[in-house]
XYZ file of C-alpha atoms in Angstrom:
500
model
C 97.625 37.986 89.100
C 99.858 39.849 91.583
C 98.319 42.855 93.312
C 101.624 44.691 93.737
C 103.095 47.175 91.254
C 106.617 47.578 92.672
C 108.900 45.809 95.112
C 111.045 46.764 98.106
C 114.129 44.630 98.680
C 115.138 43.391 102.109
C 118.314 45.486 102.223
C 116.448 48.616 101.097
C 113.687 48.163 103.683
C 116.252 47.469 106.402
C 118.041 50.743 105.566
C 114.766 52.670 105.740
C 113.811 51.090 109.061
C 117.264 51.713 110.528
C 117.369 55.374 109.433
C 113.916 55.851 110.926
C 114.965 54.313 114.242
C 118.014 56.585 114.331
C 115.551 59.349 115.228
C 115.504 58.041 118.775
C 112.400 58.009 120.909
C 112.033 60.625 123.601
C 113.771 59.829 126.923
C 111.548 57.920 129.301
C 109.149 56.678 126.626
C 107.825 53.142 126.975
C 109.840 50.490 125.116
C 107.650 48.534 122.709
C 108.027 44.867 121.755
C 110.324 44.350 118.771
C 107.509 43.200 116.475
C 105.447 46.297 117.360
C 108.390 48.611 116.721
C 108.927 46.999 113.310
C 105.219 47.140 112.400
C 104.982 50.795 113.448
C 108.088 51.603 111.445
C 106.730 50.050 108.251
C 103.339 51.684 108.774
C 104.959 55.114 109.170
C 107.085 54.580 106.051
C 103.910 53.861 104.085
C 102.066 56.892 105.479
C 105.053 59.120 104.731
C 105.298 57.777 101.199
C 108.818 56.432 101.620
C 107.440 52.990 100.803
C 104.828 53.180 98.041
C 101.377 51.727 98.428
C 101.101 48.396 96.545
C 104.820 47.689 97.008
C 105.748 44.036 97.549
C 107.639 43.570 100.814
C 110.448 41.040 101.201
C 109.718 37.576 102.512
C 109.765 37.206 106.276
C 112.990 35.194 106.306
C 114.813 37.700 104.049
C 113.834 40.691 106.167
C 114.691 38.867 109.377
C 118.238 38.257 108.115
C 118.618 41.874 106.910
C 117.478 43.275 110.282
C 119.153 40.612 112.460
C 115.783 39.713 113.958
C 114.039 36.399 114.414
C 111.635 35.276 111.707
C 108.967 35.045 114.422
C 109.345 38.793 115.120
C 108.974 39.696 111.443
C 106.006 37.343 111.046
C 104.302 38.947 114.053
C 104.932 42.431 112.612
C 103.466 41.422 109.245
C 100.453 39.896 110.961
C 99.892 43.108 112.957
C 100.073 45.155 109.747
C 97.581 42.844 108.049
C 95.202 43.250 110.964
C 95.476 47.044 110.731
C 94.935 47.106 106.976
C 98.470 48.198 106.028
C 99.442 44.856 104.472
C 97.713 42.391 102.197
C 98.922 38.914 101.357
C 98.093 36.105 98.995
C 99.639 32.652 98.819
C 102.051 32.590 95.897
C 102.054 36.367 95.469
C 103.657 37.470 98.744
C 102.703 40.511 100.818
C 102.276 44.085 99.656
C 101.593 47.409 101.332
C 98.126 48.946 101.439
C 96.153 51.627 103.239
C 93.135 50.577 105.319
C 89.646 51.558 104.308
C 88.647 54.740 106.097
C 92.226 55.880 106.600
C 92.140 59.652 106.197
C 92.889 60.644 102.668
C 93.188 64.419 102.302
C 90.461 66.155 104.247
C 90.011 68.602 101.395
C 91.522 69.902 98.231
C 91.530 73.611 97.652
C 89.892 75.399 94.777
C 91.186 78.953 94.340
C 89.556 81.447 96.647
C 87.528 84.232 95.019
C 89.222 87.628 95.452
C 86.479 88.881 97.785
C 87.326 86.119 100.297
C 91.002 86.978 100.596
C 90.426 89.525 103.371
C 89.488 86.853 105.909
C 91.334 83.806 104.590
C 95.015 83.382 103.743
C 95.164 81.073 100.722
C 98.154 78.708 100.695
C 96.374 76.258 98.432
C 97.362 77.499 94.984
C 101.018 77.764 93.995
C 100.369 80.734 91.716
C 101.253 84.421 91.882
C 99.568 87.536 90.486
C 100.487 88.595 86.964
C 103.871 90.361 86.610
C 102.613 93.705 85.440
C 103.036 95.728 83.301
C 103.989 92.787 81.100
C 100.582 91.112 81.000
C 98.941 94.309 79.787
C 101.723 94.960 77.280
C 101.508 91.400 75.955
C 97.757 91.578 75.440
C 98.053 94.953 73.724
C 100.763 93.575 71.459
C 98.622 90.525 70.697
C 95.636 92.691 69.777
C 97.765 94.607 67.285
C 98.774 91.329 65.616
C 95.324 89.741 65.721
C 93.624 91.165 62.549
C 95.215 88.772 60.004
C 94.160 85.772 62.113
C 90.619 87.120 62.450
C 90.143 86.470 58.719
C 90.778 82.732 59.242
C 88.722 79.997 60.936
C 90.929 80.401 64.042
C 91.534 76.678 64.642
C 95.221 75.762 64.814
C 95.365 72.243 66.305
C 99.173 72.239 66.422
C 99.366 75.875 67.538
C 100.148 79.109 65.748
C 103.098 78.587 63.385
C 104.857 81.674 64.772
C 104.699 80.421 68.370
C 105.731 76.880 67.399
C 108.773 78.340 65.644
C 109.557 80.555 68.642
C 109.407 77.644 71.081
C 111.504 75.447 68.775
C 114.139 78.180 68.534
C 114.280 78.465 72.330
C 115.120 74.764 72.632
C 117.685 75.062 69.852
C 119.350 77.957 71.698
C 119.747 75.614 74.682
C 121.720 73.218 72.492
C 118.783 70.924 71.704
C 118.110 71.197 67.953
C 114.353 71.423 67.505
C 112.080 71.951 64.509
C 108.619 73.560 64.690
C 107.275 70.137 63.669
C 108.393 68.904 67.106
C 106.172 71.389 68.951
C 102.453 71.383 69.738
C 100.857 74.280 71.636
C 98.288 73.197 74.234
C 95.834 74.698 76.700
C 98.222 74.726 79.635
C 100.455 71.923 80.884
C 97.386 70.006 82.086
C 96.045 69.960 78.535
C 99.415 68.717 77.312
C 99.629 65.849 79.781
C 95.990 64.918 79.260
C 96.668 64.597 75.523
C 99.820 62.523 76.126
C 98.044 60.172 78.527
C 95.151 59.742 76.108
C 97.553 58.824 73.295
C 99.919 56.519 75.178
C 98.110 55.127 78.219
C 94.636 53.681 77.951
C 92.575 52.445 80.870
C 94.484 49.913 82.923
C 97.910 50.950 81.627
C 100.632 51.680 84.172
C 102.200 55.101 84.659
C 105.154 55.521 87.013
C 104.992 58.722 89.076
C 107.204 60.285 91.688
C 105.939 59.843 95.226
C 105.026 62.550 96.156
C 103.980 64.174 92.888
C 101.864 67.035 91.548
C 98.341 66.569 92.900
C 96.344 67.647 89.854
C 98.301 65.400 87.512
C 97.708 62.424 89.803
C 93.990 63.177 89.771
C 93.978 63.601 85.994
C 95.611 60.190 85.608
C 93.244 58.531 88.072
C 90.296 59.928 86.129
C 91.772 58.428 82.950
C 91.627 54.981 84.566
C 95.371 54.278 84.538
C 97.250 52.383 87.232
C 99.646 54.661 89.100
C 102.974 53.123 90.105
C 104.508 55.340 92.821
C 108.298 55.655 92.953
C 109.501 56.901 96.319
C 111.561 60.095 96.353
C 114.737 60.224 98.434
C 114.771 62.241 101.651
C 114.735 66.030 101.538
C 116.000 67.599 98.338
C 118.072 64.555 97.319
C 115.250 63.768 94.923
C 115.523 60.740 92.704
C 116.895 57.382 93.832
C 117.968 55.954 90.500
C 118.357 52.395 91.806
C 114.686 52.488 92.782
C 113.693 54.003 89.431
C 115.565 51.335 87.482
C 113.945 48.593 89.530
C 110.416 49.976 89.149
C 110.750 50.559 85.409
C 112.248 47.107 84.941
C 109.726 45.254 87.109
C 106.536 47.173 86.270
C 107.279 48.108 82.630
C 104.991 51.186 82.784
C 103.851 52.700 79.496
C 104.673 56.210 80.739
C 106.734 57.748 83.519
C 105.948 61.285 84.694
C 108.673 63.372 86.349
C 109.163 66.992 87.432
C 112.959 67.221 87.380
C 113.107 71.028 87.661
C 112.087 72.263 91.139
C 109.791 69.359 91.742
C 106.242 70.028 92.886
C 105.786 69.651 95.876
C 109.310 69.040 97.272
C 111.269 71.664 95.293
C 114.035 69.146 94.493
C 116.224 69.682 91.421
C 117.502 66.611 89.564
C 121.223 66.557 88.781
C 122.553 65.914 85.282
C 123.627 62.427 86.320
C 120.123 61.672 87.585
C 118.580 62.982 84.362
C 120.894 60.943 82.179
C 120.264 57.825 84.229
C 116.507 58.385 84.149
C 116.464 58.635 80.365
C 118.640 55.535 80.025
C 116.409 53.569 82.404
C 113.260 54.616 80.528
C 114.805 53.729 77.171
C 115.883 50.284 78.449
C 112.391 49.590 79.815
C 110.573 50.820 76.698
C 108.895 53.522 78.798
C 108.049 56.978 77.475
C 109.410 59.582 79.901
C 107.265 62.721 80.293
C 109.383 65.588 81.664
C 107.298 68.435 83.102
C 109.272 71.704 82.865
C 106.526 73.912 84.305
C 108.812 75.190 87.092
C 111.984 75.303 84.966
C 112.485 79.072 84.874
C 111.836 79.682 88.562
C 115.460 79.551 89.705
C 115.462 81.575 92.927
C 119.127 81.360 93.972
C 121.066 83.478 91.447
C 124.329 81.519 91.780
C 122.668 78.169 91.056
C 123.996 76.496 87.909
C 121.086 74.772 86.196
C 121.551 71.269 84.759
C 120.758 70.577 81.133
C 117.104 69.799 80.332
C 115.999 66.177 80.465
C 115.367 66.161 76.703
C 119.015 67.050 76.029
C 119.810 63.390 76.777
C 117.294 62.323 74.112
C 117.406 65.134 71.523
C 115.438 63.233 68.865
C 112.518 62.805 71.254
C 112.210 59.041 70.863
C 112.078 58.446 74.637
C 111.450 61.856 76.235
C 108.366 64.024 75.779
C 108.795 67.494 77.278
C 105.945 69.616 78.618
C 106.293 73.357 79.210
C 103.933 76.088 80.337
C 103.541 79.828 80.851
C 101.370 79.331 83.943
C 103.991 79.282 86.718
C 106.760 81.330 85.093
C 104.378 84.067 83.901
C 100.738 83.855 85.027
C 98.280 81.040 85.714
C 95.600 82.940 83.783
C 97.701 82.598 80.637
C 96.624 79.057 79.748
C 99.393 78.311 77.271
C 101.389 75.097 77.387
C 103.394 73.119 74.873
C 104.766 69.694 74.043
C 108.156 68.921 72.537
C 108.477 65.429 71.069
C 109.419 63.522 67.940
C 107.528 64.743 64.826
C 105.520 61.523 64.538
C 104.371 61.865 68.168
C 103.343 65.463 67.536
C 101.374 64.411 64.442
C 99.551 61.776 66.469
C 98.765 64.250 69.256
C 97.488 66.803 66.746
C 95.320 64.211 64.993
C 93.783 63.116 68.295
C 93.047 66.723 69.190
C 90.238 66.840 66.641
C 88.175 64.897 69.193
C 89.184 67.043 72.160
C 89.523 70.843 72.186
C 90.510 71.516 68.520
C 93.094 74.115 69.493
C 94.374 76.740 71.908
C 92.998 80.324 71.960
C 94.734 82.494 69.372
C 94.944 85.717 71.405
C 96.816 84.075 74.289
C 99.239 82.416 71.861
C 99.941 85.776 70.240
C 100.543 87.295 73.683
C 103.108 84.652 74.659
C 104.797 84.930 71.267
C 104.967 88.736 71.651
C 106.588 88.354 75.080
C 109.221 85.916 73.838
C 109.964 87.902 70.677
C 110.368 91.298 72.363
C 112.309 90.273 75.493
C 109.292 90.874 77.697
C 109.316 87.219 78.746
C 112.758 87.541 80.366
C 111.711 90.768 82.100
C 108.490 89.218 83.396
C 110.230 86.052 84.595
C 112.740 88.243 86.423
C 109.877 89.939 88.274
C 108.378 86.554 89.086
C 111.683 85.224 90.460
C 112.238 88.265 92.677
C 108.728 88.038 94.100
C 108.915 84.286 94.703
C 112.368 84.603 96.327
C 111.167 87.290 98.745
C 108.079 85.261 99.584
C 110.117 82.088 100.091
C 112.506 83.754 102.502
C 109.682 85.404 104.451
C 107.657 82.194 104.699
C 110.649 80.093 105.740
C 111.569 82.554 108.484
C 107.982 82.762 109.727
C 107.498 78.967 109.850
C 110.788 78.528 111.684
C 109.671 81.056 114.302
C 106.092 79.875 114.713
C 106.520 76.129 114.153
C 110.080 75.235 115.205
C 109.399 71.491 115.283
C 108.361 71.356 111.611
C 111.014 69.867 109.328
C 111.844 70.981 105.796
C 114.677 71.870 103.466
C 114.666 75.161 101.582
C 114.555 74.600 97.800
C 116.649 76.699 95.424
C 113.751 77.323 93.101
C 110.128 76.628 92.282
C 107.118 77.750 94.258
C 106.641 75.179 97.016
C 107.956 74.089 100.405
C 107.322 70.496 101.534
C 107.104 70.366 105.319
C 106.868 67.503 107.784
C 104.305 68.793 110.268
C 105.841 67.822 113.587
C 104.125 64.443 113.788
C 100.652 65.863 113.168
C 98.112 64.780 110.566
C 98.287 66.929 107.440
C 94.642 66.228 106.714
C 93.594 67.437 110.153
C 95.784 70.528 109.780
C 94.100 71.315 106.453
C 90.678 70.903 108.015
C 91.356 72.951 111.135
C 93.477 75.520 109.312
C 90.517 76.628 107.249
C 88.560 77.252 110.424
C 91.283 79.528 111.798
C 91.719 81.389 108.517
C 94.451 79.661 106.501
C 94.061 77.217 103.629
C 96.797 74.639 103.162
C 96.806 71.383 101.172
C 97.547 68.207 103.102
C 100.312 65.804 102.127
C 98.115 62.920 100.935
C 96.899 65.062 98.026
C 100.366 64.558 96.566
C 100.641 60.827 97.158
C 98.981 57.665 95.984
C 96.310 56.128 98.227
C 96.887 57.961 101.490
C 100.647 58.410 101.747
C 102.287 61.548 103.253
C 99.742 62.026 106.017
C 102.375 63.805 108.088
C 103.112 66.530 105.511
C 101.711 69.776 104.143
C 102.697 71.834 101.107
C 103.353 75.553 101.598
C 103.602 77.690 98.435
C 105.570 80.921 98.081
C 102.492 83.006 97.392
C 102.523 85.327 100.406
C 105.278 87.428 101.946
C 106.025 89.991 104.623
C 103.431 90.354 107.410
C 101.018 88.048 105.573
C 103.547 85.215 105.687
C 104.000 85.792 109.419
C 100.249 85.769 109.978
C 99.867 82.603 107.862
C 102.466 80.824 110.002
C 100.758 82.060 113.178
C 97.423 80.667 112.010
C 99.069 77.376 111.111
C 100.573 77.286 114.599
C 97.086 77.794 116.044
C 95.748 74.961 113.916
C 98.658 72.734 114.949
C 97.949 73.444 118.621
C 94.304 72.473 118.194
C 95.182 69.281 116.322
C 97.881 68.404 118.824
C 95.565 68.731 121.827
C 92.700 66.883 120.144
C 90.459 69.939 120.492
C 89.864 70.356 116.783
C 86.478 68.679 116.525
C 85.342 67.111 113.271
C 83.710 67.999 110.010
C 81.297 66.200 107.720
C 81.952 68.397 104.695
C 82.959 66.256 101.676
C 86.457 66.644 100.232
C 87.171 68.872 97.246
C 89.856 68.168 94.721
C 91.663 71.169 93.220
C 95.239 72.060 94.196
C 97.201 74.259 91.778
């Protein structure tokens, strides 16, 4: 059986190698042999996530023709990669990318800091903001006033409170996507929604296609479920989704599920166009793959003049191919653990039936609070506060990083809560490790990849602004200086796994 889960064509790999070499080496640097240059280029593409791990590479002869090199040069490059652990081969199956044992996966994940620690540590680990008061207090007060009738029941609503299901269905209908309450299930956050979907559709050993990079906690959730992750490389910067690559992966790997964040993607901030969304749905339908669209960041449009594309589910209104996941956590408050699923009625019935063996239902008081917000207009007011705060933080953080770390590369997203930065050739894992010592927590790039990709990146959330953003960038610059000079030392502390 083949060990690869996707394939990279010769022409595609040649384009990636050529674009990488266009970033010319510094003047006066030593010229390497051609095979070494090619091997280093492929290795860097794997570490950056531009070629997925477990991707089948083209045959030596095919790549040699595409790059106008000798087959001997390509063979020597492949042999060097095999010796370094970045390539595995088997007669009859070809060669596929890998990451060597002991290659630094993320040095640490970041659980949220307790409030009492915030005085000495700047926390850039969690992409979450404080509650948009006074709307949290108002929502809870409104929920308490509506609670008494529910207190006389058993309190278990596996599909969610009927009033909130109807409210969420109406919101989709207002967007031009006719939706019945029977197409909605309320969950305990988006994580609860995706956990339920994975449990229903993808048993152990099943394949799930994921963007590369993707949301760290979802990747960990899927790994824990025993599925096989099939990474699909994102295009450079905010270009987002390469639909030719998506079609190829869905066709070749036939994954049971595909998970995408089309609205202000976490971590890159990219926003999928309508053409990309339509093509993604068509590709999933052709492959028999269920497409899970995570809309957690949907309402965090930070540039007021941005025209938002239609939701992914608008290209599959009946819900036969697309399952949509929404949440109050990012748009309102992470402490409000309310999520939801929109899908075909038969899918919702199956999810509800399976819930009897999981958490039985979502807390009633929080559901009433979200329903109160949406019914009274408080939701729009609160989201407006959230957007203003995130926009100010984004602009402050971008300016500070540009001043303090001018060699870091990134594009400024038009929404969401995260900035995806290439860290000037430094190891993201080492930056995460050393950053904590100098007073700033930041998640390293490999947390958002599959099997060690994106070592050269870090994710910076829009959670601090003003002088705090400037200080965070200054501390990151200090960490970068220590990593760059090799004066950072080492740590034996085991990695942790939470990144919000």
